[in-house]
Amino acid sequence: FDLTKRNPYNPGESMLKNLNQKSFHDEGKAHGISLVIGPTEVADVMTSKVVTLSPHHTFAEVANLMNDRYFRHCVVVDNFRKPVGVISDRDILRALARNPNARSKSLDQIMTRNPITVKRRTPIIDAVSKIVAKRINCLPVVEDDGTVCGIVTSTDLLKSYQQLLDLVRYQPG
């Protein structure tokens, strides 16, 4: 399926549209062909309201927080807001399965240390590649100074992909 083909129901436009609802035209090409732009960088799909905790928070605190706020990942940061770990719902389940006394532990005892991070301007394909290669479900997003500014999850990336598929789906009039 060639997305650069013209739309049979509107020959003046291409099949591929811009996810950000921006319309760009290539001046040097035949009139009516749109340049396709979708989310291209992590900043386009990340969650900027990321929940951060310190390594000294307790297992019970993070479990209650995740349960009450309905999310699956927290970034663990140092005093300078630089990521030192990630805690996921899977980490919580794993800790409970391995150690019945897990509820008394602090995050630094159960978190995944030294998380792989990306920057806002990281191409989405690079973030996807890291998630797939490392078999993880989230990447903290950091500023140039290394401080956390967001998180991108496999769910964020799947939602972005779903939007792209919805835009390019062939839908007869």
PDB file of C-alpha atoms in Angstrom:
ATOM      1  CA  PHE A   1       0.000   0.000   0.000  1.00  0.00           C
ATOM      2  CA  ASP A   2       1.728   3.145  -1.219  1.00  0.00           C
ATOM      3  CA  LEU A   3       0.769   6.050   1.038  1.00  0.00           C
ATOM      4  CA  THR A   4       2.113   8.612  -1.390  1.00  0.00           C
ATOM      5  CA  LYS A   5      -0.532   7.739  -4.010  1.00  0.00           C
ATOM      6  CA  ARG A   6      -3.315  10.162  -4.609  1.00  0.00           C
ATOM      7  CA  ASN A   7      -6.619   9.678  -2.836  1.00  0.00           C
ATOM      8  CA  PRO A   8      -9.053   8.195  -5.392  1.00  0.00           C
ATOM      9  CA  TYR A   9     -11.936  10.100  -3.795  1.00  0.00           C
ATOM     10  CA  ASN A  10     -10.115  13.413  -3.884  1.00  0.00           C
ATOM     11  CA  PRO A  11      -7.395  13.344  -6.571  1.00  0.00           C
ATOM     12  CA  GLY A  12      -5.981  16.634  -5.296  1.00  0.00           C
ATOM     13  CA  GLU A  13      -4.698  15.107  -2.053  1.00  0.00           C
ATOM     14  CA  SER A  14      -2.381  12.259  -1.154  1.00  0.00           C
ATOM     15  CA  MET A  15      -3.539   9.278   0.912  1.00  0.00           C
ATOM     16  CA  LEU A  16      -1.252  10.238   3.788  1.00  0.00           C
ATOM     17  CA  LYS A  17      -2.203  13.131   6.038  1.00  0.00           C
ATOM     18  CA  ASN A  18      -0.548  15.003   8.830  1.00  0.00           C
ATOM     19  CA  LEU A  19      -1.238  13.715  12.335  1.00  0.00           C
ATOM     20  CA  ASN A  20      -0.756  17.167  13.789  1.00  0.00           C
ATOM     21  CA  GLN A  21      -3.389  18.608  11.434  1.00  0.00           C
ATOM     22  CA  LYS A  22      -0.777  20.768   9.702  1.00  0.00           C
ATOM     23  CA  SER A  23      -0.784  20.975   5.949  1.00  0.00           C
ATOM     24  CA  PHE A  24       2.519  21.383   4.149  1.00  0.00           C
ATOM     25  CA  HIS A  25       2.989  21.607   0.404  1.00  0.00           C
ATOM     26  CA  ASP A  26       6.112  20.886  -1.543  1.00  0.00           C
ATOM     27  CA  GLU A  27       6.466  23.928  -3.809  1.00  0.00           C
ATOM     28  CA  GLY A  28       8.700  22.096  -6.269  1.00  0.00           C
ATOM     29  CA  LYS A  29       6.262  19.231  -6.916  1.00  0.00           C
ATOM     30  CA  ALA A  30       3.011  19.039  -8.815  1.00  0.00           C
ATOM     31  CA  HIS A  31       0.366  21.117  -7.094  1.00  0.00           C
ATOM     32  CA  GLY A  32      -1.943  19.369  -4.672  1.00  0.00           C
ATOM     33  CA  ILE A  33       0.477  16.797  -3.214  1.00  0.00           C
ATOM     34  CA  SER A  34       0.831  17.131   0.562  1.00  0.00           C
ATOM     35  CA  LEU A  35       4.051  16.581   2.452  1.00  0.00           C
ATOM     36  CA  VAL A  36       3.344  14.015   5.131  1.00  0.00           C
ATOM     37  CA  ILE A  37       4.232  14.866   8.692  1.00  0.00           C
ATOM     38  CA  GLY A  38       3.125  12.914  11.729  1.00  0.00           C
ATOM     39  CA  PRO A  39       4.574  12.660  15.173  1.00  0.00           C
ATOM     40  CA  THR A  40       8.278  12.408  14.530  1.00  0.00           C
ATOM     41  CA  GLU A  41       9.869  13.078  17.900  1.00  0.00           C
ATOM     42  CA  VAL A  42       9.388  11.734  21.401  1.00  0.00           C
ATOM     43  CA  ALA A  43       8.067  15.159  22.478  1.00  0.00           C
ATOM     44  CA  ASP A  44       5.104  14.631  20.139  1.00  0.00           C
ATOM     45  CA  VAL A  45       3.870  11.550  22.016  1.00  0.00           C
ATOM     46  CA  MET A  46       5.361  11.626  25.527  1.00  0.00           C
ATOM     47  CA  THR A  47       3.505  12.242  28.765  1.00  0.00           C
ATOM     48  CA  SER A  48       4.934  15.409  30.265  1.00  0.00           C
ATOM     49  CA  LYS A  49       3.151  15.065  33.618  1.00  0.00           C
ATOM     50  CA  VAL A  50       5.390  12.295  34.835  1.00  0.00           C
ATOM     51  CA  VAL A  51       5.190  11.082  38.423  1.00  0.00           C
ATOM     52  CA  THR A  52       8.589  11.000  40.071  1.00  0.00           C
ATOM     53  CA  LEU A  53       9.585   9.504  43.381  1.00  0.00           C
ATOM     54  CA  SER A  54      12.779   9.344  45.391  1.00  0.00           C
ATOM     55  CA  PRO A  55      14.647   6.077  45.994  1.00  0.00           C
ATOM     56  CA  HIS A  56      13.619   6.326  49.652  1.00  0.00           C
ATOM     57  CA  HIS A  57       9.878   6.090  49.023  1.00  0.00           C
ATOM     58  CA  THR A  58       8.420   2.817  50.178  1.00  0.00           C
ATOM     59  CA  PHE A  59       6.990  -0.068  48.245  1.00  0.00           C
ATOM     60  CA  ALA A  60       3.599   0.594  49.831  1.00  0.00           C
ATOM     61  CA  GLU A  61       3.663   4.262  48.782  1.00  0.00           C
ATOM     62  CA  VAL A  62       4.354   3.484  45.125  1.00  0.00           C
ATOM     63  CA  ALA A  63       1.838   0.617  45.051  1.00  0.00           C
ATOM     64  CA  ASN A  64      -0.885   2.868  46.501  1.00  0.00           C
ATOM     65  CA  LEU A  65       0.024   5.702  44.141  1.00  0.00           C
ATOM     66  CA  MET A  66      -0.153   3.467  41.071  1.00  0.00           C
ATOM     67  CA  ASN A  67      -3.438   1.980  42.234  1.00  0.00           C
ATOM     68  CA  ASP A  68      -5.031   5.356  42.998  1.00  0.00           C
ATOM     69  CA  ARG A  69      -3.785   7.190  39.888  1.00  0.00           C
ATOM     70  CA  TYR A  70      -4.085   4.340  37.329  1.00  0.00           C
ATOM     71  CA  PHE A  71      -0.649   4.397  35.744  1.00  0.00           C
ATOM     72  CA  ARG A  72       1.979   1.709  35.415  1.00  0.00           C
ATOM     73  CA  HIS A  73       5.370   3.459  35.594  1.00  0.00           C
ATOM     74  CA  CYS A  74       7.137   5.925  37.878  1.00  0.00           C
ATOM     75  CA  VAL A  75      10.521   7.489  37.370  1.00  0.00           C
ATOM     76  CA  VAL A  76      12.777   7.421  40.417  1.00  0.00           C
ATOM     77  CA  VAL A  77      14.946  10.544  40.596  1.00  0.00           C
ATOM     78  CA  ASP A  78      17.784  11.863  42.710  1.00  0.00           C
ATOM     79  CA  ASN A  79      17.816  15.260  44.449  1.00  0.00           C
ATOM     80  CA  PHE A  80      18.654  16.943  41.129  1.00  0.00           C
ATOM     81  CA  ARG A  81      15.651  15.370  39.278  1.00  0.00           C
ATOM     82  CA  LYS A  82      17.963  13.074  37.321  1.00  0.00           C
ATOM     83  CA  PRO A  83      16.632   9.552  36.777  1.00  0.00           C
ATOM     84  CA  VAL A  84      18.254   6.812  38.821  1.00  0.00           C
ATOM     85  CA  GLY A  85      15.601   4.165  38.242  1.00  0.00           C
ATOM     86  CA  VAL A  86      12.177   3.190  37.017  1.00  0.00           C
ATOM     87  CA  ILE A  87       9.530   1.302  38.924  1.00  0.00           C
ATOM     88  CA  SER A  88       6.741  -0.449  37.074  1.00  0.00           C
ATOM     89  CA  ASP A  89       3.714  -2.468  38.045  1.00  0.00           C
ATOM     90  CA  ARG A  90       5.686  -5.515  36.889  1.00  0.00           C
ATOM     91  CA  ASP A  91       8.500  -4.653  39.309  1.00  0.00           C
ATOM     92  CA  ILE A  92       5.946  -4.547  42.116  1.00  0.00           C
ATOM     93  CA  LEU A  93       4.472  -7.925  41.158  1.00  0.00           C
ATOM     94  CA  ARG A  94       7.935  -9.447  40.761  1.00  0.00           C
ATOM     95  CA  ALA A  95       8.998  -8.166  44.190  1.00  0.00           C
ATOM     96  CA  LEU A  96       5.873  -9.590  45.811  1.00  0.00           C
ATOM     97  CA  ALA A  97       6.360 -12.953  44.120  1.00  0.00           C
ATOM     98  CA  ARG A  98      10.008 -13.232  45.165  1.00  0.00           C
ATOM     99  CA  ASN A  99       9.804 -11.845  48.665  1.00  0.00           C
ATOM    100  CA  PRO A 100       6.751 -11.902  50.948  1.00  0.00           C
ATOM    101  CA  ASN A 101       8.331  -9.032  52.917  1.00  0.00           C
ATOM    102  CA  ALA A 102       8.569  -6.795  49.839  1.00  0.00           C
ATOM    103  CA  ARG A 103       6.037  -4.360  51.266  1.00  0.00           C
ATOM    104  CA  SER A 104       8.631  -3.208  53.790  1.00  0.00           C
ATOM    105  CA  LYS A 105      11.281  -2.420  51.173  1.00  0.00           C
ATOM    106  CA  SER A 106      12.197   0.965  49.713  1.00  0.00           C
ATOM    107  CA  LEU A 107      12.169   1.718  45.992  1.00  0.00           C
ATOM    108  CA  ASP A 108      15.949   1.583  45.693  1.00  0.00           C
ATOM    109  CA  GLN A 109      15.698  -2.108  46.616  1.00  0.00           C
ATOM    110  CA  ILE A 110      13.180  -3.038  43.895  1.00  0.00           C
ATOM    111  CA  MET A 111      13.483  -0.456  41.114  1.00  0.00           C
ATOM    112  CA  THR A 112      15.180  -1.061  37.784  1.00  0.00           C
ATOM    113  CA  ARG A 113      18.406   0.921  38.061  1.00  0.00           C
ATOM    114  CA  ASN A 114      20.129   3.097  35.456  1.00  0.00           C
ATOM    115  CA  PRO A 115      17.158   3.434  33.126  1.00  0.00           C
ATOM    116  CA  ILE A 116      17.664   3.967  29.425  1.00  0.00           C
ATOM    117  CA  THR A 117      16.552   7.500  28.606  1.00  0.00           C
ATOM    118  CA  VAL A 118      15.715   9.569  25.548  1.00  0.00           C
ATOM    119  CA  LYS A 119      15.525  13.291  24.893  1.00  0.00           C
ATOM    120  CA  ARG A 120      12.550  15.282  23.624  1.00  0.00           C
ATOM    121  CA  ARG A 121      14.049  15.526  20.134  1.00  0.00           C
ATOM    122  CA  THR A 122      14.805  11.795  19.877  1.00  0.00           C
ATOM    123  CA  PRO A 123      13.141  10.394  16.743  1.00  0.00           C
ATOM    124  CA  ILE A 124      10.220   8.128  17.584  1.00  0.00           C
ATOM    125  CA  ILE A 125      11.786   5.276  15.610  1.00  0.00           C
ATOM    126  CA  ASP A 126      14.826   5.408  17.930  1.00  0.00           C
ATOM    127  CA  ALA A 127      12.600   5.251  21.022  1.00  0.00           C
ATOM    128  CA  VAL A 128      10.680   2.313  19.555  1.00  0.00           C
ATOM    129  CA  SER A 129      13.951   0.555  18.719  1.00  0.00           C
ATOM    130  CA  LYS A 130      15.199   0.957  22.301  1.00  0.00           C
ATOM    131  CA  ILE A 131      11.955  -0.324  23.792  1.00  0.00           C
ATOM    132  CA  VAL A 132      11.891  -3.351  21.496  1.00  0.00           C
ATOM    133  CA  ALA A 133      15.607  -4.178  21.775  1.00  0.00           C
ATOM    134  CA  LYS A 134      15.669  -3.930  25.586  1.00  0.00           C
ATOM    135  CA  ARG A 135      12.203  -5.467  26.049  1.00  0.00           C
ATOM    136  CA  ILE A 136      11.038  -2.617  28.277  1.00  0.00           C
ATOM    137  CA  ASN A 137       7.825  -0.610  28.338  1.00  0.00           C
ATOM    138  CA  CYS A 138       8.904   2.936  29.148  1.00  0.00           C
ATOM    139  CA  LEU A 139      11.683   5.444  28.674  1.00  0.00           C
ATOM    140  CA  PRO A 140      12.167   8.494  30.880  1.00  0.00           C
ATOM    141  CA  VAL A 141      12.517  11.625  28.763  1.00  0.00           C
ATOM    142  CA  VAL A 142      15.258  13.999  29.870  1.00  0.00           C
ATOM    143  CA  GLU A 143      16.298  17.552  29.103  1.00  0.00           C
ATOM    144  CA  ASP A 144      19.815  18.321  27.867  1.00  0.00           C
ATOM    145  CA  ASP A 145      20.914  18.726  31.511  1.00  0.00           C
ATOM    146  CA  GLY A 146      19.669  15.217  32.323  1.00  0.00           C
ATOM    147  CA  THR A 147      16.624  16.228  34.373  1.00  0.00           C
ATOM    148  CA  VAL A 148      13.350  14.391  33.818  1.00  0.00           C
ATOM    149  CA  CYS A 149      10.752  16.205  31.714  1.00  0.00           C
ATOM    150  CA  GLY A 150       8.464  13.314  30.769  1.00  0.00           C
ATOM    151  CA  ILE A 151       8.023   9.660  30.022  1.00  0.00           C
ATOM    152  CA  VAL A 152       7.216   7.783  26.846  1.00  0.00           C
ATOM    153  CA  THR A 153       5.599   4.388  27.193  1.00  0.00           C
ATOM    154  CA  SER A 154       4.792   1.580  24.826  1.00  0.00           C
ATOM    155  CA  THR A 155       1.146   2.639  25.198  1.00  0.00           C
ATOM    156  CA  ASP A 156       1.989   6.193  24.069  1.00  0.00           C
ATOM    157  CA  LEU A 157       3.743   4.770  21.018  1.00  0.00           C
ATOM    158  CA  LEU A 158       0.878   2.396  20.211  1.00  0.00           C
ATOM    159  CA  LYS A 159      -1.637   5.256  20.465  1.00  0.00           C
ATOM    160  CA  SER A 160       0.480   7.261  18.038  1.00  0.00           C
ATOM    161  CA  TYR A 161       0.604   4.306  15.666  1.00  0.00           C
ATOM    162  CA  GLN A 162      -3.151   3.860  15.969  1.00  0.00           C
ATOM    163  CA  GLN A 163      -3.691   7.527  15.007  1.00  0.00           C
ATOM    164  CA  LEU A 164      -1.457   7.082  11.996  1.00  0.00           C
ATOM    165  CA  LEU A 165      -3.353   3.971  10.909  1.00  0.00           C
ATOM    166  CA  ASP A 166      -6.671   5.776  11.338  1.00  0.00           C
ATOM    167  CA  LEU A 167      -5.451   8.577   9.088  1.00  0.00           C
ATOM    168  CA  VAL A 168      -4.212   6.347   6.317  1.00  0.00           C
ATOM    169  CA  ARG A 169      -7.007   3.777   6.440  1.00  0.00           C
ATOM    170  CA  TYR A 170      -8.695   3.552   3.095  1.00  0.00           C
ATOM    171  CA  GLN A 171     -12.304   4.520   3.686  1.00  0.00           C
ATOM    172  CA  PRO A 172     -14.653   4.537   0.685  1.00  0.00           C
ATOM    173  CA  GLY A 173     -17.008   7.567   0.495  1.00  0.00           C
TER     174      GLY A 173
END
